[in-house]
Amino acid sequence: MIERLRLALARIGLPAWFVMIDLLWIAKVDVLAIDARHYQRAASAWLAGANPFTVLEATTPYLSGPHTLLFYAPTSLIPLPLAVAFWMALGAAASVWLVRRLGLPLWWVLFPPLAHSIWNGNPQTIALALLVLGGPLAAAVAVGLKLYTGLALAVRPRDAIVTGLLLMVTLPFVPWQLYLGQGAAAAEHLATAWNGSAWRVPFLIPPTLLGLWVLRRKGAEWFAVGALWPATQFYYVAMALPALVKRPMAAAALALPMPLMTPIVVIAVAVVQVVRQRNTRSTHADARAVSIEI
């Protein structure tokens, strides 16, 4: 019975849960393609000699890392609607490839943090796919697109070194001084961001770090961004997808657009992991004792 309930959750309940949250919270017409348009306009402004970090979409300035502009520079040569359509299509294709590469059913594209990124046209979907693809070059492109994805390289030192070198080589070509000069705008953004990580309630940082240490061989690198990066957006939680392949309950929890959910899930999964390890050791100890008695 328990196994049947688990299968029902994984095959029916979870996709229905994803769809409900997507329809209620993600599919907002006013934010469709907002990031693809914002990033492209910022890159076009940069190429035209203007400050890309003053480019507004609604009331939000462009605040992504300066290396991101390099990837949007080529598509500045085509009309903005075509460039936006290109990045939207590429993000959707990367998401489909990602869920299939992870061995997940196609409906996992509806995982709300991932769907949020697709809907907004944010390049995080592409960066995450590249990290899962693996290899130093793919990792370097991923981190160039979205700097915070570099946390996933904590367990891949070779990729981290190559990424660092490539970022340094391209540093003279990107507007780092302008980026650093936007301190006030960045501070205002951090103060008003969704902020779903442990930084929202700093006393959660130590147990979250401990939880990530416990899970260091169980997907901690994928949880790290949503759990610890300051001032996260909801779509950052999609970074955890590779660690959720066999964790439907954790996926159901992380589908909720609620701040602090990722650090709470990390702590909970770590506790379960510790309990399982202790039970396994106890079982092995009992088996050895019985063997000796016999």
Short mmCIF file of C-alpha atoms in Angstrom, two decimals:
data_model
loop_
_atom_site.label_atom_id
_atom_site.label_comp_id
_atom_site.label_asym_id
_atom_site.label_seq_id
_atom_site.Cartn_x
_atom_site.Cartn_y
_atom_site.Cartn_z
CA MET A 1 0.00 0.00 0.00
CA ILE A 2 2.78 2.45 0.92
CA GLU A 3 4.58 1.68 -2.34
CA ARG A 4 1.37 2.29 -4.31
CA LEU A 5 0.87 5.64 -2.60
CA ARG A 6 4.46 6.59 -3.35
CA LEU A 7 4.03 5.73 -7.03
CA ALA A 8 0.74 7.65 -7.18
CA LEU A 9 2.49 10.70 -5.73
CA ALA A 10 5.37 10.45 -8.18
CA ARG A 11 3.29 9.79 -11.31
CA ILE A 12 0.04 11.68 -10.71
CA GLY A 13 0.20 13.86 -7.63
CA LEU A 14 3.53 15.52 -8.36
CA PRO A 15 2.79 16.63 -11.96
CA ALA A 16 -0.65 17.85 -10.87
CA TRP A 17 1.01 19.79 -8.03
CA PHE A 18 3.47 21.34 -10.49
CA VAL A 19 0.69 22.36 -12.91
CA MET A 20 -1.40 23.94 -10.16
CA ILE A 21 1.49 26.07 -8.90
CA ASP A 22 2.52 27.04 -12.45
CA LEU A 23 -1.00 28.20 -13.30
CA LEU A 24 -1.46 30.10 -10.05
CA TRP A 25 1.96 31.69 -9.68
CA ILE A 26 4.19 31.30 -12.75
CA ALA A 27 2.09 31.92 -15.86
CA LYS A 28 1.73 35.69 -15.61
CA VAL A 29 1.44 37.43 -18.99
CA ASP A 30 3.17 40.57 -17.78
CA VAL A 31 6.45 38.74 -17.00
CA LEU A 32 6.57 36.47 -20.05
CA ALA A 33 10.08 36.81 -21.58
CA ILE A 34 10.89 39.69 -19.22
CA ASP A 35 14.45 38.49 -18.48
CA ALA A 36 15.26 37.61 -22.11
CA ARG A 37 14.17 41.10 -23.13
CA HIS A 38 15.99 42.81 -20.24
CA TYR A 39 19.30 41.01 -20.81
CA GLN A 40 19.17 41.66 -24.54
CA ARG A 41 18.40 45.35 -24.12
CA ALA A 42 21.25 45.69 -21.61
CA ALA A 43 23.72 44.04 -23.99
CA SER A 44 22.60 46.27 -26.86
CA ALA A 45 23.02 49.34 -24.66
CA TRP A 46 26.52 48.21 -23.68
CA LEU A 47 27.55 47.74 -27.31
CA ALA A 48 26.19 51.21 -28.06
CA GLY A 49 28.47 52.71 -25.40
CA ALA A 50 25.82 53.19 -22.70
CA ASN A 51 25.82 51.83 -19.14
CA PRO A 52 23.98 48.48 -19.29
CA PHE A 53 23.33 48.51 -15.54
CA THR A 54 21.03 51.50 -15.87
CA VAL A 55 18.74 49.70 -18.32
CA LEU A 56 15.37 49.23 -16.63
CA GLU A 57 12.73 46.60 -17.18
CA ALA A 58 9.68 47.93 -15.35
CA THR A 59 11.49 49.48 -12.35
CA THR A 60 14.30 46.90 -12.06
CA PRO A 61 17.81 47.71 -13.33
CA TYR A 62 19.94 45.11 -15.07
CA LEU A 63 22.11 43.58 -12.32
CA SER A 64 23.36 40.28 -13.72
CA GLY A 65 27.10 39.67 -13.87
CA PRO A 66 28.97 41.59 -16.58
CA HIS A 67 30.17 38.40 -18.27
CA THR A 68 26.55 37.62 -19.15
CA LEU A 69 26.60 40.52 -21.60
CA LEU A 70 29.15 38.70 -23.76
CA PHE A 71 26.63 36.00 -24.63
CA TYR A 72 23.90 38.47 -25.58
CA ALA A 73 26.20 40.64 -27.69
CA PRO A 74 25.90 38.50 -30.88
CA THR A 75 22.09 38.55 -30.77
CA SER A 76 22.19 42.35 -30.59
CA LEU A 77 22.75 42.20 -34.36
CA ILE A 78 19.19 41.04 -34.97
CA PRO A 79 15.88 42.78 -34.10
CA LEU A 80 14.92 42.63 -30.43
CA PRO A 81 11.79 40.45 -30.92
CA LEU A 82 13.84 37.85 -32.83
CA ALA A 83 16.60 37.91 -30.20
CA VAL A 84 14.06 37.44 -27.42
CA ALA A 85 12.41 34.57 -29.31
CA PHE A 86 15.83 32.95 -29.80
CA TRP A 87 16.69 33.04 -26.09
CA MET A 88 13.22 31.84 -25.08
CA ALA A 89 13.46 28.89 -27.48
CA LEU A 90 17.00 28.06 -26.38
CA GLY A 91 15.99 28.10 -22.71
CA ALA A 92 13.00 25.83 -23.36
CA ALA A 93 15.11 23.40 -25.43
CA ALA A 94 17.80 23.33 -22.73
CA SER A 95 15.14 22.51 -20.12
CA VAL A 96 13.73 19.63 -22.17
CA TRP A 97 17.24 18.25 -22.72
CA LEU A 98 17.99 18.65 -19.01
CA VAL A 99 15.05 16.64 -17.69
CA ARG A 100 15.65 13.87 -20.22
CA ARG A 101 19.37 13.79 -19.44
CA LEU A 102 18.48 13.34 -15.75
CA GLY A 103 16.20 10.43 -16.68
CA LEU A 104 13.06 12.26 -15.61
CA PRO A 105 9.65 12.23 -17.34
CA LEU A 106 9.12 15.17 -19.67
CA TRP A 107 6.51 16.71 -17.35
CA TRP A 108 9.36 17.68 -15.00
CA VAL A 109 9.79 20.69 -17.29
CA LEU A 110 6.81 21.96 -15.29
CA PHE A 111 8.80 21.91 -12.02
CA PRO A 112 7.81 25.44 -10.91
CA PRO A 113 11.29 26.94 -10.36
CA LEU A 114 12.36 25.60 -13.76
CA ALA A 115 9.08 26.72 -15.37
CA HIS A 116 9.61 30.15 -13.82
CA SER A 117 13.00 30.43 -15.49
CA ILE A 118 11.61 29.25 -18.85
CA TRP A 119 8.64 31.63 -18.66
CA ASN A 120 10.84 34.62 -17.78
CA GLY A 121 13.41 33.69 -20.42
CA ASN A 122 16.22 33.60 -17.88
CA PRO A 123 19.45 31.91 -19.06
CA GLN A 124 19.71 29.87 -15.87
CA THR A 125 18.02 26.97 -17.67
CA ILE A 126 20.88 26.99 -20.19
CA ALA A 127 23.53 27.32 -17.48
CA LEU A 128 22.09 24.41 -15.50
CA ALA A 129 21.95 22.20 -18.60
CA LEU A 130 25.60 23.00 -19.30
CA LEU A 131 26.61 22.09 -15.74
CA VAL A 132 24.82 18.75 -16.05
CA LEU A 133 26.45 18.19 -19.45
CA GLY A 134 29.80 18.45 -17.67
CA GLY A 135 33.31 19.36 -18.73
CA PRO A 136 35.46 22.45 -18.11
CA LEU A 137 34.29 24.43 -21.15
CA ALA A 138 30.60 23.81 -20.44
CA ALA A 139 31.14 24.80 -16.81
CA ALA A 140 32.92 28.01 -17.82
CA VAL A 141 30.07 29.01 -20.16
CA ALA A 142 27.52 28.20 -17.45
CA VAL A 143 29.22 30.38 -14.86
CA GLY A 144 29.77 33.12 -17.42
CA LEU A 145 26.03 33.15 -18.07
CA LYS A 146 25.10 33.12 -14.37
CA LEU A 147 27.90 33.68 -11.86
CA TYR A 148 26.12 32.06 -8.91
CA THR A 149 26.05 28.69 -10.67
CA GLY A 150 29.75 28.47 -9.79
CA LEU A 151 28.70 27.11 -6.37
CA ALA A 152 27.91 23.82 -8.13
CA LEU A 153 31.62 23.49 -8.99
CA ALA A 154 32.59 23.09 -5.32
CA VAL A 155 33.07 19.36 -5.92
CA ARG A 156 34.63 19.78 -9.38
CA PRO A 157 37.98 21.50 -8.75
CA ARG A 158 39.33 21.08 -12.29
CA ASP A 159 36.24 22.68 -13.79
CA ALA A 160 36.40 25.44 -11.17
CA ILE A 161 40.03 26.24 -12.03
CA VAL A 162 39.39 26.35 -15.79
CA THR A 163 36.30 28.48 -15.23
CA GLY A 164 38.23 30.92 -13.07
CA LEU A 165 40.97 31.24 -15.68
CA LEU A 166 38.53 31.84 -18.53
CA LEU A 167 36.64 34.45 -16.51
CA MET A 168 39.93 36.22 -15.78
CA VAL A 169 40.96 36.15 -19.45
CA THR A 170 37.68 37.76 -20.52
CA LEU A 171 37.65 40.24 -17.62
CA PRO A 172 39.17 43.11 -19.68
CA PHE A 173 36.32 42.83 -22.19
CA VAL A 174 33.42 43.27 -19.77
CA PRO A 175 32.29 46.38 -17.82
CA TRP A 176 33.30 45.33 -14.31
CA GLN A 177 33.92 48.90 -13.18
CA LEU A 178 30.40 49.91 -14.17
CA TYR A 179 29.07 46.80 -12.43
CA LEU A 180 30.88 47.59 -9.18
CA GLY A 181 29.70 51.19 -9.45
CA GLN A 182 26.10 50.04 -9.20
CA GLY A 183 26.43 49.32 -5.47
CA ALA A 184 23.39 51.38 -4.44
CA ALA A 185 21.13 49.77 -7.02
CA ALA A 186 22.39 46.32 -6.05
CA ALA A 187 21.79 47.02 -2.36
CA GLU A 188 18.24 48.18 -3.09
CA HIS A 189 17.63 45.08 -5.18
CA LEU A 190 18.95 42.80 -2.42
CA ALA A 191 16.65 44.50 0.07
CA THR A 192 13.56 43.95 -2.07
CA ALA A 193 14.38 40.57 -3.70
CA TRP A 194 12.38 37.42 -3.02
CA ASN A 195 15.33 36.27 -0.88
CA GLY A 196 14.45 32.63 -0.32
CA SER A 197 17.80 31.43 1.08
CA ALA A 198 19.02 31.11 4.66
CA TRP A 199 20.29 34.70 4.45
CA ARG A 200 16.70 35.82 4.98
CA VAL A 201 16.95 34.51 8.56
CA PRO A 202 20.69 34.40 9.33
CA PHE A 203 20.43 32.02 12.30
CA LEU A 204 19.51 29.34 9.72
CA ILE A 205 22.90 29.68 8.02
CA PRO A 206 24.88 27.40 10.43
CA PRO A 207 22.39 24.47 10.33
CA THR A 208 22.09 24.90 6.56
CA LEU A 209 25.87 24.72 6.17
CA LEU A 210 25.91 21.64 8.39
CA GLY A 211 23.14 20.08 6.30
CA LEU A 212 25.09 20.71 3.11
CA TRP A 213 28.16 19.11 4.69
CA VAL A 214 26.13 16.00 5.58
CA LEU A 215 24.88 15.87 1.97
CA ARG A 216 28.29 16.60 0.42
CA ARG A 217 28.14 13.28 -1.48
CA LYS A 218 24.37 13.37 -1.93
CA GLY A 219 23.81 16.44 -4.11
CA ALA A 220 24.78 19.30 -1.78
CA GLU A 221 26.39 21.22 -4.64
CA TRP A 222 23.00 21.45 -6.39
CA PHE A 223 21.17 22.62 -3.25
CA ALA A 224 23.82 25.23 -2.41
CA VAL A 225 22.56 28.13 -4.55
CA GLY A 226 18.95 28.05 -3.35
CA ALA A 227 20.02 27.40 0.21
CA LEU A 228 22.83 29.93 0.65
CA TRP A 229 23.08 32.51 -2.14
CA PRO A 230 22.04 35.95 -0.81
CA ALA A 231 18.80 37.42 -2.16
CA THR A 232 17.75 34.50 -4.35
CA GLN A 233 14.92 34.62 -6.84
CA PHE A 234 12.49 31.69 -6.96
CA TYR A 235 13.92 30.34 -10.20
CA TYR A 236 17.31 29.87 -8.48
CA VAL A 237 15.73 26.85 -6.77
CA ALA A 238 15.77 25.05 -10.15
CA MET A 239 19.49 24.52 -9.51
CA ALA A 240 18.46 21.73 -7.11
CA LEU A 241 16.86 19.67 -9.89
CA PRO A 242 19.72 17.14 -10.32
CA ALA A 243 19.50 16.38 -6.58
CA LEU A 244 15.73 15.78 -6.72
CA VAL A 245 15.69 12.86 -9.14
CA LYS A 246 14.78 10.32 -6.43
CA ARG A 247 13.36 12.76 -3.89
CA PRO A 248 9.72 13.45 -4.86
CA MET A 249 8.77 14.81 -1.44
CA ALA A 250 11.65 17.30 -1.53
CA ALA A 251 10.63 18.25 -5.08
CA ALA A 252 7.04 18.83 -3.94
CA ALA A 253 8.27 21.11 -1.16
CA LEU A 254 10.66 23.05 -3.39
CA ALA A 255 7.88 23.55 -5.94
CA LEU A 256 6.27 25.97 -3.50
CA PRO A 257 7.29 29.60 -4.07
CA MET A 258 7.96 30.10 -0.37
CA PRO A 259 11.10 31.78 1.02
CA LEU A 260 13.31 29.61 3.26
CA MET A 261 11.97 26.39 1.72
CA THR A 262 15.35 25.33 0.29
CA PRO A 263 17.33 25.65 3.57
CA ILE A 264 14.51 23.87 5.40
CA VAL A 265 14.54 21.04 2.85
CA VAL A 266 18.35 20.79 3.08
CA ILE A 267 18.20 20.49 6.86
CA ALA A 268 15.36 17.95 6.71
CA VAL A 269 17.04 15.79 4.04
CA ALA A 270 20.30 15.89 6.02
CA VAL A 271 18.50 14.74 9.19
CA VAL A 272 16.94 11.84 7.26
CA GLN A 273 20.35 10.97 5.88
CA VAL A 274 21.94 10.90 9.36
CA VAL A 275 19.10 8.75 10.75
CA ARG A 276 19.46 6.28 7.87
CA GLN A 277 23.21 6.05 8.37
CA ARG A 278 22.78 5.36 12.09
CA ASN A 279 20.13 2.74 11.43
CA THR A 280 22.39 1.07 8.86
CA ARG A 281 25.30 1.01 11.30
CA SER A 282 23.06 -0.37 14.03
CA THR A 283 21.77 -3.10 11.72
CA HIS A 284 25.32 -4.06 10.73
CA ALA A 285 26.41 -4.09 14.38
CA ASP A 286 23.48 -6.35 15.31
CA ALA A 287 24.29 -8.67 12.40
CA ARG A 288 27.91 -8.94 13.53
CA ALA A 289 26.82 -9.66 17.10
CA VAL A 290 24.48 -12.44 15.96
CA SER A 291 27.24 -13.87 13.79
CA ILE A 292 29.62 -13.98 16.75
CA GLU A 293 27.03 -15.61 18.99
CA ILE A 294 26.30 -18.25 16.39
#
